[in-house]
PDB file of C-alpha atoms in Angstrom:
ATOM      1  CA  UNK A   1     -51.932  -3.950 -13.963  1.00 84.00           C
ATOM      2  CA  UNK A   2     -53.386  -6.635 -11.687  1.00 87.00           C
ATOM      3  CA  UNK A   3     -50.737  -5.903  -9.071  1.00 89.00           C
ATOM      4  CA  UNK A   4     -51.552  -2.189  -9.238  1.00 89.00           C
ATOM      5  CA  UNK A   5     -55.252  -2.964  -8.728  1.00 90.00           C
ATOM      6  CA  UNK A   6     -54.469  -5.235  -5.758  1.00 88.00           C
ATOM      7  CA  UNK A   7     -52.255  -2.519  -4.280  1.00 89.00           C
ATOM      8  CA  UNK A   8     -54.931   0.125  -4.843  1.00 88.00           C
ATOM      9  CA  UNK A   9     -57.553  -1.971  -3.068  1.00 87.00           C
ATOM     10  CA  UNK A  10     -55.254  -2.632  -0.126  1.00 88.00           C
ATOM     11  CA  UNK A  11     -54.113   1.006   0.098  1.00 88.00           C
ATOM     12  CA  UNK A  12     -57.647   2.402  -0.210  1.00 85.00           C
ATOM     13  CA  UNK A  13     -58.841   0.296   2.698  1.00 86.00           C
ATOM     14  CA  UNK A  14     -55.651   0.865   4.710  1.00 87.00           C
ATOM     15  CA  UNK A  15     -55.784   4.666   4.350  1.00 85.00           C
ATOM     16  CA  UNK A  16     -59.115   4.835   6.151  1.00 83.00           C
ATOM     17  CA  UNK A  17     -57.712   2.634   8.929  1.00 83.00           C
ATOM     18  CA  UNK A  18     -54.642   4.884   9.155  1.00 84.00           C
ATOM     19  CA  UNK A  19     -56.800   8.004   9.470  1.00 84.00           C
ATOM     20  CA  UNK A  20     -59.334   6.700  11.988  1.00 83.00           C
ATOM     21  CA  UNK A  21     -57.165   4.437  14.162  1.00 82.00           C
ATOM     22  CA  UNK A  22     -53.853   6.253  13.629  1.00 84.00           C
ATOM     23  CA  UNK A  23     -52.117   3.022  12.663  1.00 82.00           C
ATOM     24  CA  UNK A  24     -48.837   3.090  10.690  1.00 86.00           C
ATOM     25  CA  UNK A  25     -48.930   2.325   6.969  1.00 83.00           C
ATOM     26  CA  UNK A  26     -47.422  -1.176   6.994  1.00 86.00           C
ATOM     27  CA  UNK A  27     -49.474  -2.341   9.954  1.00 89.00           C
ATOM     28  CA  UNK A  28     -52.700  -1.026   8.426  1.00 89.00           C
ATOM     29  CA  UNK A  29     -51.999  -2.835   5.129  1.00 89.00           C
ATOM     30  CA  UNK A  30     -51.316  -6.079   6.977  1.00 91.00           C
ATOM     31  CA  UNK A  31     -54.492  -5.673   9.090  1.00 90.00           C
ATOM     32  CA  UNK A  32     -56.533  -5.052   5.944  1.00 90.00           C
ATOM     33  CA  UNK A  33     -54.932  -8.070   4.250  1.00 91.00           C
ATOM     34  CA  UNK A  34     -55.706 -10.295   7.234  1.00 93.00           C
ATOM     35  CA  UNK A  35     -59.294  -9.018   7.362  1.00 91.00           C
ATOM     36  CA  UNK A  36     -59.753  -9.717   3.635  1.00 90.00           C
ATOM     37  CA  UNK A  37     -58.310 -13.228   3.994  1.00 91.00           C
ATOM     38  CA  UNK A  38     -60.598 -13.826   6.987  1.00 94.00           C
ATOM     39  CA  UNK A  39     -63.639 -12.578   5.048  1.00 91.00           C
ATOM     40  CA  UNK A  40     -62.836 -14.781   2.056  1.00 88.00           C
ATOM     41  CA  UNK A  41     -62.336 -17.797   4.340  1.00 90.00           C
ATOM     42  CA  UNK A  42     -65.621 -17.066   6.141  1.00 89.00           C
ATOM     43  CA  UNK A  43     -67.539 -16.807   2.871  1.00 83.00           C
ATOM     44  CA  UNK A  44     -65.927 -20.020   1.617  1.00 83.00           C
ATOM     45  CA  UNK A  45     -66.851 -21.754   4.876  1.00 85.00           C
ATOM     46  CA  UNK A  46     -70.453 -20.506   4.759  1.00 81.00           C
ATOM     47  CA  UNK A  47     -70.983 -21.243   1.072  1.00 78.00           C
ATOM     48  CA  UNK A  48     -68.726 -24.300   0.762  1.00 78.00           C
ATOM     49  CA  UNK A  49     -71.188 -27.035   1.765  1.00 79.00           C
ATOM     50  CA  UNK A  50     -74.165 -25.717  -0.243  1.00 77.00           C
ATOM     51  CA  UNK A  51     -71.894 -25.131  -3.235  1.00 77.00           C
ATOM     52  CA  UNK A  52     -70.478 -28.660  -3.018  1.00 81.00           C
ATOM     53  CA  UNK A  53     -74.047 -29.981  -2.837  1.00 81.00           C
ATOM     54  CA  UNK A  54     -74.997 -28.032  -5.946  1.00 80.00           C
ATOM     55  CA  UNK A  55     -71.952 -29.348  -7.820  1.00 82.00           C
ATOM     56  CA  UNK A  56     -72.888 -32.898  -6.830  1.00 85.00           C
ATOM     57  CA  UNK A  57     -76.444 -32.339  -8.094  1.00 84.00           C
ATOM     58  CA  UNK A  58     -75.023 -30.925 -11.313  1.00 83.00           C
ATOM     59  CA  UNK A  59     -72.680 -33.906 -11.713  1.00 86.00           C
ATOM     60  CA  UNK A  60     -75.611 -36.282 -11.325  1.00 88.00           C
ATOM     61  CA  UNK A  61     -77.807 -34.402 -13.822  1.00 87.00           C
ATOM     62  CA  UNK A  62     -75.240 -33.867 -16.593  1.00 88.00           C
ATOM     63  CA  UNK A  63     -75.519 -37.382 -18.123  1.00 87.00           C
ATOM     64  CA  UNK A  64     -79.307 -37.049 -18.497  1.00 88.00           C
ATOM     65  CA  UNK A  65     -78.902 -33.596 -20.015  1.00 88.00           C
ATOM     66  CA  UNK A  66     -76.272 -34.865 -22.469  1.00 84.00           C
ATOM     67  CA  UNK A  67     -78.582 -37.742 -23.461  1.00 86.00           C
ATOM     68  CA  UNK A  68     -81.442 -35.290 -24.023  1.00 87.00           C
ATOM     69  CA  UNK A  69     -79.226 -33.068 -26.208  1.00 82.00           C
ATOM     70  CA  UNK A  70     -77.992 -36.075 -28.197  1.00 82.00           C
ATOM     71  CA  UNK A  71     -81.568 -37.274 -28.763  1.00 84.00           C
ATOM     72  CA  UNK A  72     -82.565 -33.814 -29.917  1.00 82.00           C
ATOM     73  CA  UNK A  73     -79.545 -33.586 -32.262  1.00 79.00           C
ATOM     74  CA  UNK A  74     -80.244 -37.051 -33.700  1.00 82.00           C
ATOM     75  CA  UNK A  75     -83.852 -36.096 -34.414  1.00 85.00           C
ATOM     76  CA  UNK A  76     -82.947 -33.112 -36.654  1.00 81.00           C
ATOM     77  CA  UNK A  77     -81.098 -33.094 -39.953  1.00 83.00           C
ATOM     78  CA  UNK A  78     -78.790 -30.231 -38.947  1.00 84.00           C
ATOM     79  CA  UNK A  79     -78.024 -31.947 -35.646  1.00 79.00           C
ATOM     80  CA  UNK A  80     -77.085 -35.186 -37.420  1.00 81.00           C
ATOM     81  CA  UNK A  81     -74.788 -33.243 -39.756  1.00 82.00           C
ATOM     82  CA  UNK A  82     -73.180 -31.472 -36.789  1.00 80.00           C
ATOM     83  CA  UNK A  83     -72.592 -34.794 -35.006  1.00 76.00           C
ATOM     84  CA  UNK A  84     -71.023 -36.271 -38.159  1.00 79.00           C
ATOM     85  CA  UNK A  85     -68.754 -33.238 -38.491  1.00 77.00           C
ATOM     86  CA  UNK A  86     -67.658 -33.546 -34.851  1.00 74.00           C
ATOM     87  CA  UNK A  87     -66.967 -37.277 -35.243  1.00 74.00           C
ATOM     88  CA  UNK A  88     -64.872 -36.672 -38.389  1.00 74.00           C
ATOM     89  CA  UNK A  89     -62.896 -33.948 -36.641  1.00 67.00           C
ATOM     90  CA  UNK A  90     -62.272 -36.292 -33.716  1.00 67.00           C
ATOM     91  CA  UNK A  91     -61.044 -39.104 -36.004  1.00 68.00           C
ATOM     92  CA  UNK A  92     -58.762 -36.793 -37.982  1.00 66.00           C
ATOM     93  CA  UNK A  93     -57.195 -35.277 -34.889  1.00 60.00           C
ATOM     94  CA  UNK A  94     -53.706 -36.683 -34.502  1.00 51.00           C
ATOM     95  CA  UNK A  95     -52.747 -35.077 -31.200  1.00 57.00           C
ATOM     96  CA  UNK A  96     -53.024 -37.500 -28.293  1.00 60.00           C
ATOM     97  CA  UNK A  97     -55.159 -36.732 -25.282  1.00 59.00           C
ATOM     98  CA  UNK A  98     -52.107 -36.746 -23.035  1.00 59.00           C
ATOM     99  CA  UNK A  99     -50.674 -33.758 -24.890  1.00 65.00           C
ATOM    100  CA  UNK A 100     -53.928 -31.864 -24.449  1.00 69.00           C
ATOM    101  CA  UNK A 101     -54.068 -32.650 -20.752  1.00 70.00           C
ATOM    102  CA  UNK A 102     -50.431 -31.621 -20.316  1.00 70.00           C
ATOM    103  CA  UNK A 103     -51.128 -28.374 -22.158  1.00 74.00           C
ATOM    104  CA  UNK A 104     -54.159 -27.667 -19.978  1.00 76.00           C
ATOM    105  CA  UNK A 105     -52.154 -28.449 -16.832  1.00 78.00           C
ATOM    106  CA  UNK A 106     -49.350 -26.151 -17.994  1.00 82.00           C
ATOM    107  CA  UNK A 107     -51.802 -23.350 -18.723  1.00 86.00           C
ATOM    108  CA  UNK A 108     -53.455 -23.801 -15.331  1.00 86.00           C
ATOM    109  CA  UNK A 109     -50.103 -23.762 -13.535  1.00 86.00           C
ATOM    110  CA  UNK A 110     -49.092 -20.644 -15.473  1.00 87.00           C
ATOM    111  CA  UNK A 111     -52.324 -18.872 -14.569  1.00 88.00           C
ATOM    112  CA  UNK A 112     -52.056 -19.803 -10.888  1.00 89.00           C
ATOM    113  CA  UNK A 113     -48.412 -18.758 -10.645  1.00 91.00           C
ATOM    114  CA  UNK A 114     -49.218 -15.502 -12.458  1.00 90.00           C
ATOM    115  CA  UNK A 115     -52.052 -14.808 -10.003  1.00 89.00           C
ATOM    116  CA  UNK A 116     -49.775 -15.533  -7.032  1.00 91.00           C
ATOM    117  CA  UNK A 117     -47.092 -13.233  -8.445  1.00 91.00           C
ATOM    118  CA  UNK A 118     -49.697 -10.515  -8.997  1.00 90.00           C
ATOM    119  CA  UNK A 119     -50.851 -10.779  -5.369  1.00 90.00           C
ATOM    120  CA  UNK A 120     -47.288 -10.640  -4.002  1.00 91.00           C
ATOM    121  CA  UNK A 121     -46.396  -7.663  -6.209  1.00 91.00           C
ATOM    122  CA  UNK A 122     -49.609  -5.920  -5.163  1.00 89.00           C
ATOM    123  CA  UNK A 123     -48.730  -6.457  -1.512  1.00 90.00           C
ATOM    124  CA  UNK A 124     -45.258  -4.981  -2.005  1.00 90.00           C
ATOM    125  CA  UNK A 125     -46.705  -1.988  -3.874  1.00 88.00           C
ATOM    126  CA  UNK A 126     -49.262  -1.420  -1.106  1.00 89.00           C
ATOM    127  CA  UNK A 127     -46.657  -1.618   1.668  1.00 89.00           C
ATOM    128  CA  UNK A 128     -44.340   0.993   0.125  1.00 87.00           C
ATOM    129  CA  UNK A 129     -46.168   2.906  -2.626  1.00 87.00           C
ATOM    130  CA  UNK A 130     -43.997   6.021  -2.330  1.00 88.00           C
ATOM    131  CA  UNK A 131     -40.782   4.030  -2.906  1.00 90.00           C
ATOM    132  CA  UNK A 132     -42.037   2.533  -6.172  1.00 89.00           C
ATOM    133  CA  UNK A 133     -43.623   5.781  -7.362  1.00 90.00           C
ATOM    134  CA  UNK A 134     -40.438   7.748  -6.695  1.00 91.00           C
ATOM    135  CA  UNK A 135     -38.368   5.065  -8.410  1.00 91.00           C
ATOM    136  CA  UNK A 136     -40.556   5.243 -11.521  1.00 90.00           C
ATOM    137  CA  UNK A 137     -40.433   9.041 -11.538  1.00 93.00           C
ATOM    138  CA  UNK A 138     -36.607   8.964 -11.317  1.00 93.00           C
ATOM    139  CA  UNK A 139     -36.523   6.924 -14.523  1.00 93.00           C
ATOM    140  CA  UNK A 140     -38.060   9.868 -16.381  1.00 93.00           C
ATOM    141  CA  UNK A 141     -36.173  12.846 -17.821  1.00 93.00           C
ATOM    142  CA  UNK A 142     -35.782  15.769 -15.402  1.00 92.00           C
ATOM    143  CA  UNK A 143     -38.052  17.985 -17.471  1.00 92.00           C
ATOM    144  CA  UNK A 144     -41.121  15.710 -17.016  1.00 94.00           C
ATOM    145  CA  UNK A 145     -40.578  14.240 -13.551  1.00 92.00           C
ATOM    146  CA  UNK A 146     -42.980  16.601 -11.805  1.00 92.00           C
ATOM    147  CA  UNK A 147     -45.744  16.064 -14.368  1.00 93.00           C
ATOM    148  CA  UNK A 148     -45.255  12.278 -14.260  1.00 92.00           C
ATOM    149  CA  UNK A 149     -45.526  12.338 -10.460  1.00 91.00           C
ATOM    150  CA  UNK A 150     -48.728  14.370 -10.654  1.00 93.00           C
ATOM    151  CA  UNK A 151     -50.113  12.060 -13.340  1.00 93.00           C
ATOM    152  CA  UNK A 152     -49.352   8.981 -11.232  1.00 90.00           C
ATOM    153  CA  UNK A 153     -51.088  10.557  -8.217  1.00 90.00           C
ATOM    154  CA  UNK A 154     -54.113  11.444 -10.362  1.00 92.00           C
ATOM    155  CA  UNK A 155     -54.209   7.913 -11.822  1.00 90.00           C
ATOM    156  CA  UNK A 156     -54.064   6.388  -8.335  1.00 87.00           C
ATOM    157  CA  UNK A 157     -56.875   8.593  -7.103  1.00 88.00           C
ATOM    158  CA  UNK A 158     -59.021   7.900 -10.187  1.00 92.00           C
ATOM    159  CA  UNK A 159     -58.397   4.149  -9.958  1.00 90.00           C
ATOM    160  CA  UNK A 160     -59.356   4.157  -6.289  1.00 87.00           C
ATOM    161  CA  UNK A 161     -62.627   5.972  -7.005  1.00 90.00           C
ATOM    162  CA  UNK A 162     -63.344   3.693 -10.001  1.00 91.00           C
ATOM    163  CA  UNK A 163     -62.847   0.602  -7.824  1.00 90.00           C
ATOM    164  CA  UNK A 164     -65.202   2.080  -5.215  1.00 89.00           C
ATOM    165  CA  UNK A 165     -67.827   2.641  -7.913  1.00 93.00           C
ATOM    166  CA  UNK A 166     -67.353  -0.881  -9.278  1.00 93.00           C
ATOM    167  CA  UNK A 167     -67.698  -2.317  -5.766  1.00 91.00           C
ATOM    168  CA  UNK A 168     -70.927  -0.394  -5.189  1.00 94.00           C
ATOM    169  CA  UNK A 169     -72.275  -1.540  -8.553  1.00 96.00           C
ATOM    170  CA  UNK A 170     -71.381  -5.190  -7.880  1.00 94.00           C
ATOM    171  CA  UNK A 171     -72.956  -5.028  -4.412  1.00 94.00           C
ATOM    172  CA  UNK A 172     -76.166  -3.584  -5.860  1.00 96.00           C
ATOM    173  CA  UNK A 173     -76.374  -6.220  -8.611  1.00 95.00           C
ATOM    174  CA  UNK A 174     -75.607  -9.037  -6.162  1.00 91.00           C
ATOM    175  CA  UNK A 175     -78.095  -7.800  -3.571  1.00 92.00           C
ATOM    176  CA  UNK A 176     -80.933  -7.287  -6.049  1.00 94.00           C
ATOM    177  CA  UNK A 177     -80.253 -10.647  -7.720  1.00 93.00           C
ATOM    178  CA  UNK A 178     -80.229 -12.439  -4.349  1.00 89.00           C
ATOM    179  CA  UNK A 179     -83.431 -10.650  -3.345  1.00 92.00           C
ATOM    180  CA  UNK A 180     -85.116 -11.596  -6.620  1.00 92.00           C
ATOM    181  CA  UNK A 181     -84.050 -15.232  -6.289  1.00 89.00           C
ATOM    182  CA  UNK A 182     -85.261 -15.267  -2.688  1.00 88.00           C
ATOM    183  CA  UNK A 183     -88.644 -13.839  -3.754  1.00 91.00           C
ATOM    184  CA  UNK A 184     -88.868 -16.602  -6.374  1.00 91.00           C
ATOM    185  CA  UNK A 185     -88.131 -19.106  -3.585  1.00 87.00           C
ATOM    186  CA  UNK A 186     -84.944 -20.373  -5.236  1.00 83.00           C
ATOM    187  CA  UNK A 187     -82.881 -22.463  -2.816  1.00 75.00           C
ATOM    188  CA  UNK A 188     -79.589 -20.959  -1.660  1.00 70.00           C
ATOM    189  CA  UNK A 189     -80.513 -17.562  -3.090  1.00 70.00           C
ATOM    190  CA  UNK A 190     -78.128 -15.704  -0.790  1.00 71.00           C
ATOM    191  CA  UNK A 191     -75.195 -18.095  -1.342  1.00 66.00           C
TER     192      UNK A 191
END
């Protein structure tokens, strides 16, 4: 499903380039992909330093926040009971930390490789959508091939419009949030 969404985004943007600039399908998809990569890199470059500064501030403030939470927990009966429960669970846990770290690393690697595979599959689907659609339709019985083809076209069109609506909604929420933070004089409101 992720690959289909990636392909739909790439195709939706490429179709407008094909219509207005009369660029072939594969070239328009590659141009759109390069523009998206450039935009992501530009945003990362613009936001990278302020974001790193915020993470450093957060790293410096976490120990004081943890101390404040521990003091609060130690000053209440329920908090003391919760701390005792956590300590007992930690003592009774027989799995070593190395196994947990290895499991987390394996999960992270699996997620990253799955995301990379999704992006590559999405690119292939965007470059030759008709080939994959026709191949899927040929897997169906003869009696339903036409209806399956029409259903796939309708699904593609609906997904494209849904993604456009989601993009507009996200832009509106992001813009109004940034504006509100800027009005409240929050640093890095537009980051």
